[in-house]
GROMACS .gro file of C-alpha atoms in nm:
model
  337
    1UNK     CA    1   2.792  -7.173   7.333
    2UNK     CA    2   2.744  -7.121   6.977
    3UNK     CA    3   2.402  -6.944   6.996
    4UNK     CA    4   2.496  -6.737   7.233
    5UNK     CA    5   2.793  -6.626   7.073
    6UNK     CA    6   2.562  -6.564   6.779
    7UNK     CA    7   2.323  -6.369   6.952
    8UNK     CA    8   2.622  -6.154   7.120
    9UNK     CA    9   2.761  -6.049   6.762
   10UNK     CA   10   2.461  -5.996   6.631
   11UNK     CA   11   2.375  -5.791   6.971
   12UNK     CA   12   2.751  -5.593   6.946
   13UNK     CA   13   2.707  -5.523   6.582
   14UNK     CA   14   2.408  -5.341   6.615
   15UNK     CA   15   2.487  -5.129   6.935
   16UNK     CA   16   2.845  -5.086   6.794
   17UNK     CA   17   2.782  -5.026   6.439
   18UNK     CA   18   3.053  -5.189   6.187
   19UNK     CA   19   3.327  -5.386   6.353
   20UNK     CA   20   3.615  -5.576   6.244
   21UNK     CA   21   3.661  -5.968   6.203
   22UNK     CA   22   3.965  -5.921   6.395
   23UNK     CA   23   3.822  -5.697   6.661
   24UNK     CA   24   3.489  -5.928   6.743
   25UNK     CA   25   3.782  -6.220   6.719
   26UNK     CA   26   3.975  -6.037   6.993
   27UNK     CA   27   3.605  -5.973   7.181
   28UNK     CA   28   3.520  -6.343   7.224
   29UNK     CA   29   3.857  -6.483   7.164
   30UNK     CA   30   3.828  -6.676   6.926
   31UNK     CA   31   3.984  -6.705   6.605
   32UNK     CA   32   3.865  -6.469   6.297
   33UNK     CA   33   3.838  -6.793   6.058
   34UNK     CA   34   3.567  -6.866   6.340
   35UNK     CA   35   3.414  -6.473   6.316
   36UNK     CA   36   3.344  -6.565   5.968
   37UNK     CA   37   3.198  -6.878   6.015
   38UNK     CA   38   2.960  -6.726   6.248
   39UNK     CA   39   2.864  -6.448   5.989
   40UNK     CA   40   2.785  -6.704   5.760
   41UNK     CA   41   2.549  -6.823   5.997
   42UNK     CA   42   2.362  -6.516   6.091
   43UNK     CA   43   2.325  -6.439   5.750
   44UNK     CA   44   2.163  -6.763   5.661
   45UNK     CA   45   1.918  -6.730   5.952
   46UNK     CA   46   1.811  -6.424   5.804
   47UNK     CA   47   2.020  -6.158   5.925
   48UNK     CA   48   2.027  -5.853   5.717
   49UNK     CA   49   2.437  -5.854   5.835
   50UNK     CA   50   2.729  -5.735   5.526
   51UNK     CA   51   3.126  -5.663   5.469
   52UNK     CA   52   3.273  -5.358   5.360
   53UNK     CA   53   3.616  -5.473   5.224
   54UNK     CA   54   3.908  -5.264   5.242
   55UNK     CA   55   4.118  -5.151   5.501
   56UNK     CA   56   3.841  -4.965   5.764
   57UNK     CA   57   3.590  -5.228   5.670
   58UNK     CA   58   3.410  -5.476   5.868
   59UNK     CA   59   3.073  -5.624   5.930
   60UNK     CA   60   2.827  -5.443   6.026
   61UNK     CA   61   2.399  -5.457   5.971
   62UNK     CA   62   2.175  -5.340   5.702
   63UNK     CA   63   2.034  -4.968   5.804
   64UNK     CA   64   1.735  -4.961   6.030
   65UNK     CA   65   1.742  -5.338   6.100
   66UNK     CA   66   1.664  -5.389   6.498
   67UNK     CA   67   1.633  -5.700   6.631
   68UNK     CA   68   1.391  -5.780   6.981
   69UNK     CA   69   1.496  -5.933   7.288
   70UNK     CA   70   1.360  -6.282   7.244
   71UNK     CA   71   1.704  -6.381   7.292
   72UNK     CA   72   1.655  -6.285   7.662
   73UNK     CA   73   1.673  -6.605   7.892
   74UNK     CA   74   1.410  -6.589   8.191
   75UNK     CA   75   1.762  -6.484   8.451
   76UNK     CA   76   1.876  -6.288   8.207
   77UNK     CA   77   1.542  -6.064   8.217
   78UNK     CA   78   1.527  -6.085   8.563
   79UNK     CA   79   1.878  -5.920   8.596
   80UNK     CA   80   1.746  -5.644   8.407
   81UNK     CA   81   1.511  -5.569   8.603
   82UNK     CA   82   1.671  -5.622   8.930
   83UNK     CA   83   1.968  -5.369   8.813
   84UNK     CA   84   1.675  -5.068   8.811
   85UNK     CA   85   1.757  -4.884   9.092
   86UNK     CA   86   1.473  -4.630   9.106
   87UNK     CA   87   1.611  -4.403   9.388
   88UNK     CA   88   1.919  -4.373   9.208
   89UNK     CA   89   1.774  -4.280   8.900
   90UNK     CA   90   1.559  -3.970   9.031
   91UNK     CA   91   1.843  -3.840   9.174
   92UNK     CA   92   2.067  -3.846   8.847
   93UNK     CA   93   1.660  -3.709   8.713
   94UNK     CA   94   1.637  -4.026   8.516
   95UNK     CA   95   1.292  -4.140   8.765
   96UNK     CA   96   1.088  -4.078   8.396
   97UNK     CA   97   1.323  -4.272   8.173
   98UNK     CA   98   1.369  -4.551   8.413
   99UNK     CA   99   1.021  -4.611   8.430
  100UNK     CA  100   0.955  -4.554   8.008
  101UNK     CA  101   1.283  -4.815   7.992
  102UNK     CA  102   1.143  -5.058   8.206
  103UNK     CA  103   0.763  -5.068   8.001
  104UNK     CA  104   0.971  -5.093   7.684
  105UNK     CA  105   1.170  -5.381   7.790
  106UNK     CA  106   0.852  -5.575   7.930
  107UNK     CA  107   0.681  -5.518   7.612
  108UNK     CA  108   0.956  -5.667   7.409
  109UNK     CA  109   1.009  -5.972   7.605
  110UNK     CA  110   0.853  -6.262   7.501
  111UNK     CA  111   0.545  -6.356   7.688
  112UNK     CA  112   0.687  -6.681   7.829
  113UNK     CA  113   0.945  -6.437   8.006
  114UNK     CA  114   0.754  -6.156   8.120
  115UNK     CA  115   0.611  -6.283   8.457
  116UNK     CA  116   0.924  -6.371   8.583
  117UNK     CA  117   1.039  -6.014   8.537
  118UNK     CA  118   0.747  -5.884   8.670
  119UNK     CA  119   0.796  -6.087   9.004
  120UNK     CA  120   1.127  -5.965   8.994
  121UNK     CA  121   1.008  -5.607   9.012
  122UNK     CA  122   0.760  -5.673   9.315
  123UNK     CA  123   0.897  -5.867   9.514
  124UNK     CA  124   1.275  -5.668   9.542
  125UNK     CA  125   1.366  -5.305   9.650
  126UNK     CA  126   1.708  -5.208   9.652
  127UNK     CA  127   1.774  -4.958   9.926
  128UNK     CA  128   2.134  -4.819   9.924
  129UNK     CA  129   2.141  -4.621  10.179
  130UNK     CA  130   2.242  -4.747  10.550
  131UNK     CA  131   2.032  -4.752  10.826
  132UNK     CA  132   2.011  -4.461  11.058
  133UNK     CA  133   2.096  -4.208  10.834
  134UNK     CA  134   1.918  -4.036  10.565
  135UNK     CA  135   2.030  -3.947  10.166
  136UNK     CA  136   2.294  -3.652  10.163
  137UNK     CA  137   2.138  -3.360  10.003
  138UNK     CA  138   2.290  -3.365   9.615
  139UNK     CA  139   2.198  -2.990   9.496
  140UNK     CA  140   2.435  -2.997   9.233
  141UNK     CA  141   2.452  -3.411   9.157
  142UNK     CA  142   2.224  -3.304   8.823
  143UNK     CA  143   2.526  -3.062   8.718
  144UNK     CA  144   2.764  -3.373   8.788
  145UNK     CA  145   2.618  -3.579   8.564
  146UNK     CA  146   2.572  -3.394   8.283
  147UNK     CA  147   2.920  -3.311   8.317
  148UNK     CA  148   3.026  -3.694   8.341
  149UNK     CA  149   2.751  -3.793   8.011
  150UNK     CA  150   2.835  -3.522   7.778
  151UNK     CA  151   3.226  -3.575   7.872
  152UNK     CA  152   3.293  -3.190   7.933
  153UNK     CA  153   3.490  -3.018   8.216
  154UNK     CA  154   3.323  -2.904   8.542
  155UNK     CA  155   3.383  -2.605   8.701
  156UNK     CA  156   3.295  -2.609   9.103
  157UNK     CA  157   3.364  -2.470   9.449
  158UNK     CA  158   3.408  -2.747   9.706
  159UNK     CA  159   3.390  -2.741  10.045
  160UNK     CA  160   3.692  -2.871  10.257
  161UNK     CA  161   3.729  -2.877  10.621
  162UNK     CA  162   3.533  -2.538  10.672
  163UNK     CA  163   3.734  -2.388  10.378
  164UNK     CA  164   3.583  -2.364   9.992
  165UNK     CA  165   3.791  -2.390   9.718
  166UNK     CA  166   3.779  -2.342   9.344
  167UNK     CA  167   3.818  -2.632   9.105
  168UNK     CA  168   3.806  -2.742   8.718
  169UNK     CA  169   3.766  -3.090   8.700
  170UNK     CA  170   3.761  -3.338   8.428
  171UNK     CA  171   3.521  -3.567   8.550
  172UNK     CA  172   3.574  -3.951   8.466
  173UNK     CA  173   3.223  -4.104   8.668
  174UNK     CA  174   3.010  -4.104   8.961
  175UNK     CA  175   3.046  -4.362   9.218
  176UNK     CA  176   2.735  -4.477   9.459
  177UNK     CA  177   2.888  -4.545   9.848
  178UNK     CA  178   2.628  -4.607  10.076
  179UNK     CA  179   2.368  -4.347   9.970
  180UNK     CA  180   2.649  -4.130   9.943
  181UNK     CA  181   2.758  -3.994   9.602
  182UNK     CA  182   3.119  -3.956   9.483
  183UNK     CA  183   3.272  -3.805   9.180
  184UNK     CA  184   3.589  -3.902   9.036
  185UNK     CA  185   3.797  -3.677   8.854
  186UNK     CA  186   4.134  -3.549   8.706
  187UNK     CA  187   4.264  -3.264   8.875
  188UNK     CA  188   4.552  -3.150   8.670
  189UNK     CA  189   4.734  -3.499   8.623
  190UNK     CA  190   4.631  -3.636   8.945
  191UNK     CA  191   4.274  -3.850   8.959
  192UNK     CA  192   4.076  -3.776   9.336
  193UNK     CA  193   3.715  -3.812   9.446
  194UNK     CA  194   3.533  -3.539   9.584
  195UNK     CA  195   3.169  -3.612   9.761
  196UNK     CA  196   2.911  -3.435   9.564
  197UNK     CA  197   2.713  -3.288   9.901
  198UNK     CA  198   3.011  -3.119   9.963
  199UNK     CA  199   2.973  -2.925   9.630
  200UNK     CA  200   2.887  -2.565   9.700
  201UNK     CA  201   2.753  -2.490   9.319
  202UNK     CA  202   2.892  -2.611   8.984
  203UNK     CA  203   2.865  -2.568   8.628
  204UNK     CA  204   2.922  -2.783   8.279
  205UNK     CA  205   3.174  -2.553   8.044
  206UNK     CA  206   3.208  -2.582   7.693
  207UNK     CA  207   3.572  -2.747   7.731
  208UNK     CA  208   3.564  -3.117   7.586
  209UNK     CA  209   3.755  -3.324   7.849
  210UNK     CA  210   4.001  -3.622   7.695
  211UNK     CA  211   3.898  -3.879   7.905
  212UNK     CA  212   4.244  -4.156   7.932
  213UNK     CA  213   4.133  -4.434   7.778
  214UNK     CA  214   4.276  -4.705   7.977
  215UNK     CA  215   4.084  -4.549   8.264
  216UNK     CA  216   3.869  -4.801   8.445
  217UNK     CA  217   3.616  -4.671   8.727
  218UNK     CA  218   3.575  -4.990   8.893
  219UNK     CA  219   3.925  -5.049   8.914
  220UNK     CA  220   4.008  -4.708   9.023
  221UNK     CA  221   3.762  -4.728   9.318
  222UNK     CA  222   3.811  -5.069   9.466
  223UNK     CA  223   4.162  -4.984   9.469
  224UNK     CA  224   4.080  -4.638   9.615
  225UNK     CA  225   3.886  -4.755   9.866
  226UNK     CA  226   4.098  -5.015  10.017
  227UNK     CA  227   4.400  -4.788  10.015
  228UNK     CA  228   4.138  -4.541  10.211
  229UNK     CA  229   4.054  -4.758  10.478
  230UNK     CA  230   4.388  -4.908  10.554
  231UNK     CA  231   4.527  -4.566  10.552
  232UNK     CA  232   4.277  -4.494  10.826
  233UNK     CA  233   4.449  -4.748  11.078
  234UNK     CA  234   4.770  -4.634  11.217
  235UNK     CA  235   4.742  -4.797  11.582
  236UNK     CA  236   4.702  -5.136  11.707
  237UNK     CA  237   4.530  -5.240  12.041
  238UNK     CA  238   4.638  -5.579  12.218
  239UNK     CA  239   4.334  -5.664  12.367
  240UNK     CA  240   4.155  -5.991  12.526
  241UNK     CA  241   3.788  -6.078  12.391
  242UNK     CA  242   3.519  -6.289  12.565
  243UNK     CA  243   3.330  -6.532  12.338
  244UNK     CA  244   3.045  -6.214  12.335
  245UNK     CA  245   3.279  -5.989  12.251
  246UNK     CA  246   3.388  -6.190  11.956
  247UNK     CA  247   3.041  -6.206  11.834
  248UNK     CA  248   3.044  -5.822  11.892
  249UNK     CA  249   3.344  -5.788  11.639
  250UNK     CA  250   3.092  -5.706  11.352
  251UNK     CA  251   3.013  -5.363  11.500
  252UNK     CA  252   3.392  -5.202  11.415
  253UNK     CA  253   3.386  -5.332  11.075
  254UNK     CA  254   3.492  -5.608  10.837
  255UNK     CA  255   3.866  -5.462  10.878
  256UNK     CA  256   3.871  -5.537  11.210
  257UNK     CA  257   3.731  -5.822  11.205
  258UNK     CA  258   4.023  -5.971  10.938
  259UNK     CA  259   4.313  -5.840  11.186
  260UNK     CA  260   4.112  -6.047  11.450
  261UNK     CA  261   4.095  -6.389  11.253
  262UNK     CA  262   4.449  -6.351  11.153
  263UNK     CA  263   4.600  -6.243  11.484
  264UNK     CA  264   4.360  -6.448  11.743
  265UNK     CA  265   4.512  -6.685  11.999
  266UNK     CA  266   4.366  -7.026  12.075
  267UNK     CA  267   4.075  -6.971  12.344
  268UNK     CA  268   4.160  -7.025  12.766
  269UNK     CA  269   3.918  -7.190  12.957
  270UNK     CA  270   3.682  -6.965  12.993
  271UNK     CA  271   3.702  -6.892  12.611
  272UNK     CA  272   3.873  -6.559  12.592
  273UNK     CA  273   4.138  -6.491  12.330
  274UNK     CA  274   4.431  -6.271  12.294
  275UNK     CA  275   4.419  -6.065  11.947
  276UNK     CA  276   4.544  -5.748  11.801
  277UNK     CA  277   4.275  -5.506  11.606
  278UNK     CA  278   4.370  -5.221  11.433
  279UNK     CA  279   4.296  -4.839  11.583
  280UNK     CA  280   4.266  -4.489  11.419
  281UNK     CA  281   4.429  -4.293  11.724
  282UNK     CA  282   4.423  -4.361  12.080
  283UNK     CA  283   4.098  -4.179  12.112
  284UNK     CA  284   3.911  -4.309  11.851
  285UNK     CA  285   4.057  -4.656  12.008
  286UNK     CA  286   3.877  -4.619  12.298
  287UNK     CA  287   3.496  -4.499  12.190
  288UNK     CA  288   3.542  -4.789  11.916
  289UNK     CA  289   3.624  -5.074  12.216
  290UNK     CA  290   3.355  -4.873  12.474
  291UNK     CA  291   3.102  -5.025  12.215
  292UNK     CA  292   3.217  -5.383  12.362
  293UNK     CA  293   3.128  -5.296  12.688
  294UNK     CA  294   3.270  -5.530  12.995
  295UNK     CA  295   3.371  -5.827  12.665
  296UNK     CA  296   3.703  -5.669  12.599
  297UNK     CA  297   4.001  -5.618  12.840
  298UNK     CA  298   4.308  -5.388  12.664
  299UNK     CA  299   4.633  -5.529  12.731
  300UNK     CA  300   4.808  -5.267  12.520
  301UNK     CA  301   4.981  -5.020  12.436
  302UNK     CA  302   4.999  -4.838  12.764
  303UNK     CA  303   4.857  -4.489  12.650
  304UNK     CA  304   4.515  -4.637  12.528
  305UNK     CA  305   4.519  -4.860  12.806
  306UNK     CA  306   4.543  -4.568  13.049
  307UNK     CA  307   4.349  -4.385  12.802
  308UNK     CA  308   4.048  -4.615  12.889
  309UNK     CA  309   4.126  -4.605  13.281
  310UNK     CA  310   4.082  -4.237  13.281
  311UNK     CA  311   3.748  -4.258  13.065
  312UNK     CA  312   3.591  -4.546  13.289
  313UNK     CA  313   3.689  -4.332  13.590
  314UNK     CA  314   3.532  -4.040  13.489
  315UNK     CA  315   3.220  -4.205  13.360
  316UNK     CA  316   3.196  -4.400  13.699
  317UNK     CA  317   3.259  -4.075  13.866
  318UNK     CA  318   2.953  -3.909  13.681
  319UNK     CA  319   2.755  -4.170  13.722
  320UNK     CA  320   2.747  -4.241  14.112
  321UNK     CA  321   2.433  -4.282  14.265
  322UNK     CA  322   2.429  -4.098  14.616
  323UNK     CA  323   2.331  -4.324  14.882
  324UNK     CA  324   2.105  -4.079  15.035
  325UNK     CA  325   1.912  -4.051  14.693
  326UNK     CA  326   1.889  -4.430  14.733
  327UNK     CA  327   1.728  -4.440  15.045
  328UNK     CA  328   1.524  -4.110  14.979
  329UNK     CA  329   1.380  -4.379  14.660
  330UNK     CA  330   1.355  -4.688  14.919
  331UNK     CA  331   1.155  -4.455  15.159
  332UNK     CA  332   0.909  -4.320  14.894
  333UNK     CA  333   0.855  -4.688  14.763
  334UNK     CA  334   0.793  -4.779  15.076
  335UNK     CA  335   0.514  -4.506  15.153
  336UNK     CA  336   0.365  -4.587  14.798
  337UNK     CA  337   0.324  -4.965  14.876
   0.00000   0.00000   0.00000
């Protein structure tokens, strides 16, 4: 615990420049008689590491000192190079850098480390983007991100249900969905996300945007998101679900499938069970339980009940084979044979 604590000042002290006792005290909680003890320590291995007294001073290292990475565990390396996400990178047109980063960081691992890595890196592809559908085109993504890096406001048109619309955003970071890119941003005092392929055109300005600085992008989007998809449900359906069509569950999504555990009957003998699963409308109620096919029976309410009836006799309607068309088929199989 000690080493690495050791390691992590010395690693925070030179990304961070000078810091406080108290403030590396408050960073690994620990007490700043303890900070000092561990100063006196790096400095006796060597360490190149110094106080500036006064009231803005702190620790901080010698100029130009850089230390390597043979404090780099063999997981910790291969993290590293499992976080590369290539596809990613060429997008935000970081494909070069990515690849420069990567040789740097093999070269300054120690050689003990270095083929762990480097199965790492052959042996795992991150793909982000989900199956049957391809990347969104990102014209202006580029734009986005310099806009998000250099901390400036963005000026864009954005396209909204057929309509485009002018905006100045502050923009507070770029979230990755599913091969789908989203920016976050302040517009005016409110914070919203707006999908970059729905950017029209876009340009940094020379306005410096105050980012808040007890905003936190992870926060904001797992929040976000969950508000998003429970917003989406407004209906329930009180349906009946073979043992299949349990299995089928999967299909409508891990929402569903939580109002199915938490609402699901004990199985009859034939091992269907009563349930309620959340709906977006009546329509979209019925194409989502069509996908079940025969493993589902709805119960209620009445309107997508009836809603189903009508689609099922329509379909069945469409659908009818002619029985003269069936014997016109037996007759020419017969002639064939």
């Amino acid at each position: 615990m000690l080493a690495s604590r050791l390691l992590s000042i010395l690693m925070l002290l030179q990304t961070r420049g000078r810091m406080s006792a108290a403030a590396l005290a408050r960073e690994f909680e620990v007490s700043v008689r303890t900070v000092h003890r561990d100063i006196d320590q790096l400095s006796a291995a060597g360490i190149p590491v110094f106080a500036d007294r006064g009231r803005n001073g702190g620790f901080q290292l010698m100029d130009g000192y850089r230390t390597n990475l043979t404090g780099l565990n063999q997981t910790e390396a291969e993290a590293l190079f499992l976080a590369g996400l290539p596809g990613p990178a060429a997008q935000l047109g970081f494909a070069e850098a990515l690849a420069t980063a990567r040789l740097k960081l093999m070269s300054a691992l120690p050689a003990k480390v270095q083929p762990g890595a480097e199965r790492i890196a052959a042996r795992f592809h991150l793909d982000p983007v989900g199956w049957f559908r391809g990347v969104d085109p990102e014209p202006a993504l580029r734009t986005v991100a310099q806009a998000v890096w250099s901390e400036r406001y963005l000026r864009l048109r954005y396209r909204n249900s057929g309509e485009i619309y002018a905006r100045s955003l502050g923009p507070l970071g770029l979230v990755l969905k599913s091969g789908v890119w989203y920016l976050v941003a302040q517009s005016g005092r409110a914070i919203r996300t707006y999908r970059v392929a729905q950017i029209v055109d876009a340009h940094v300005t020379d306005e410096v945007f105050a980012r808040p600085k007890d905003f936190d992008l992870t926060a904001y989007w797992e929040k976000s998101s969950r508000d998003y998809e429970t917003s989406l449900y407004r209906e329930q359906a009180d349906v009946r679900l073979s043992p299949k069509g349990v299995a089928l569950l999967d299909m409508l999504g891990p929402h569903v499938v939580q109002s199915v555990k938490a609402s699901r009957t004990k199985p009859d003998r034939e091992g269907w069970l009563r349930c309620t699963l959340p709906i977006e409308t009546i329509g979209q109620g019925v194409r989502e339980l069509l996908r079940l096919g025969e493993e589902v029976e709805i119960l209620g309410p009445p309107a997508l009940r009836e809603e189903m009836a009508r689609v099922l006799a329509a379909l069945s309607r469409r659908h009818a084979v002619n029985p003269r068309v069936l014997q016109s088929h037996a007759g020419r199989s017969r002639r064939s044979l």
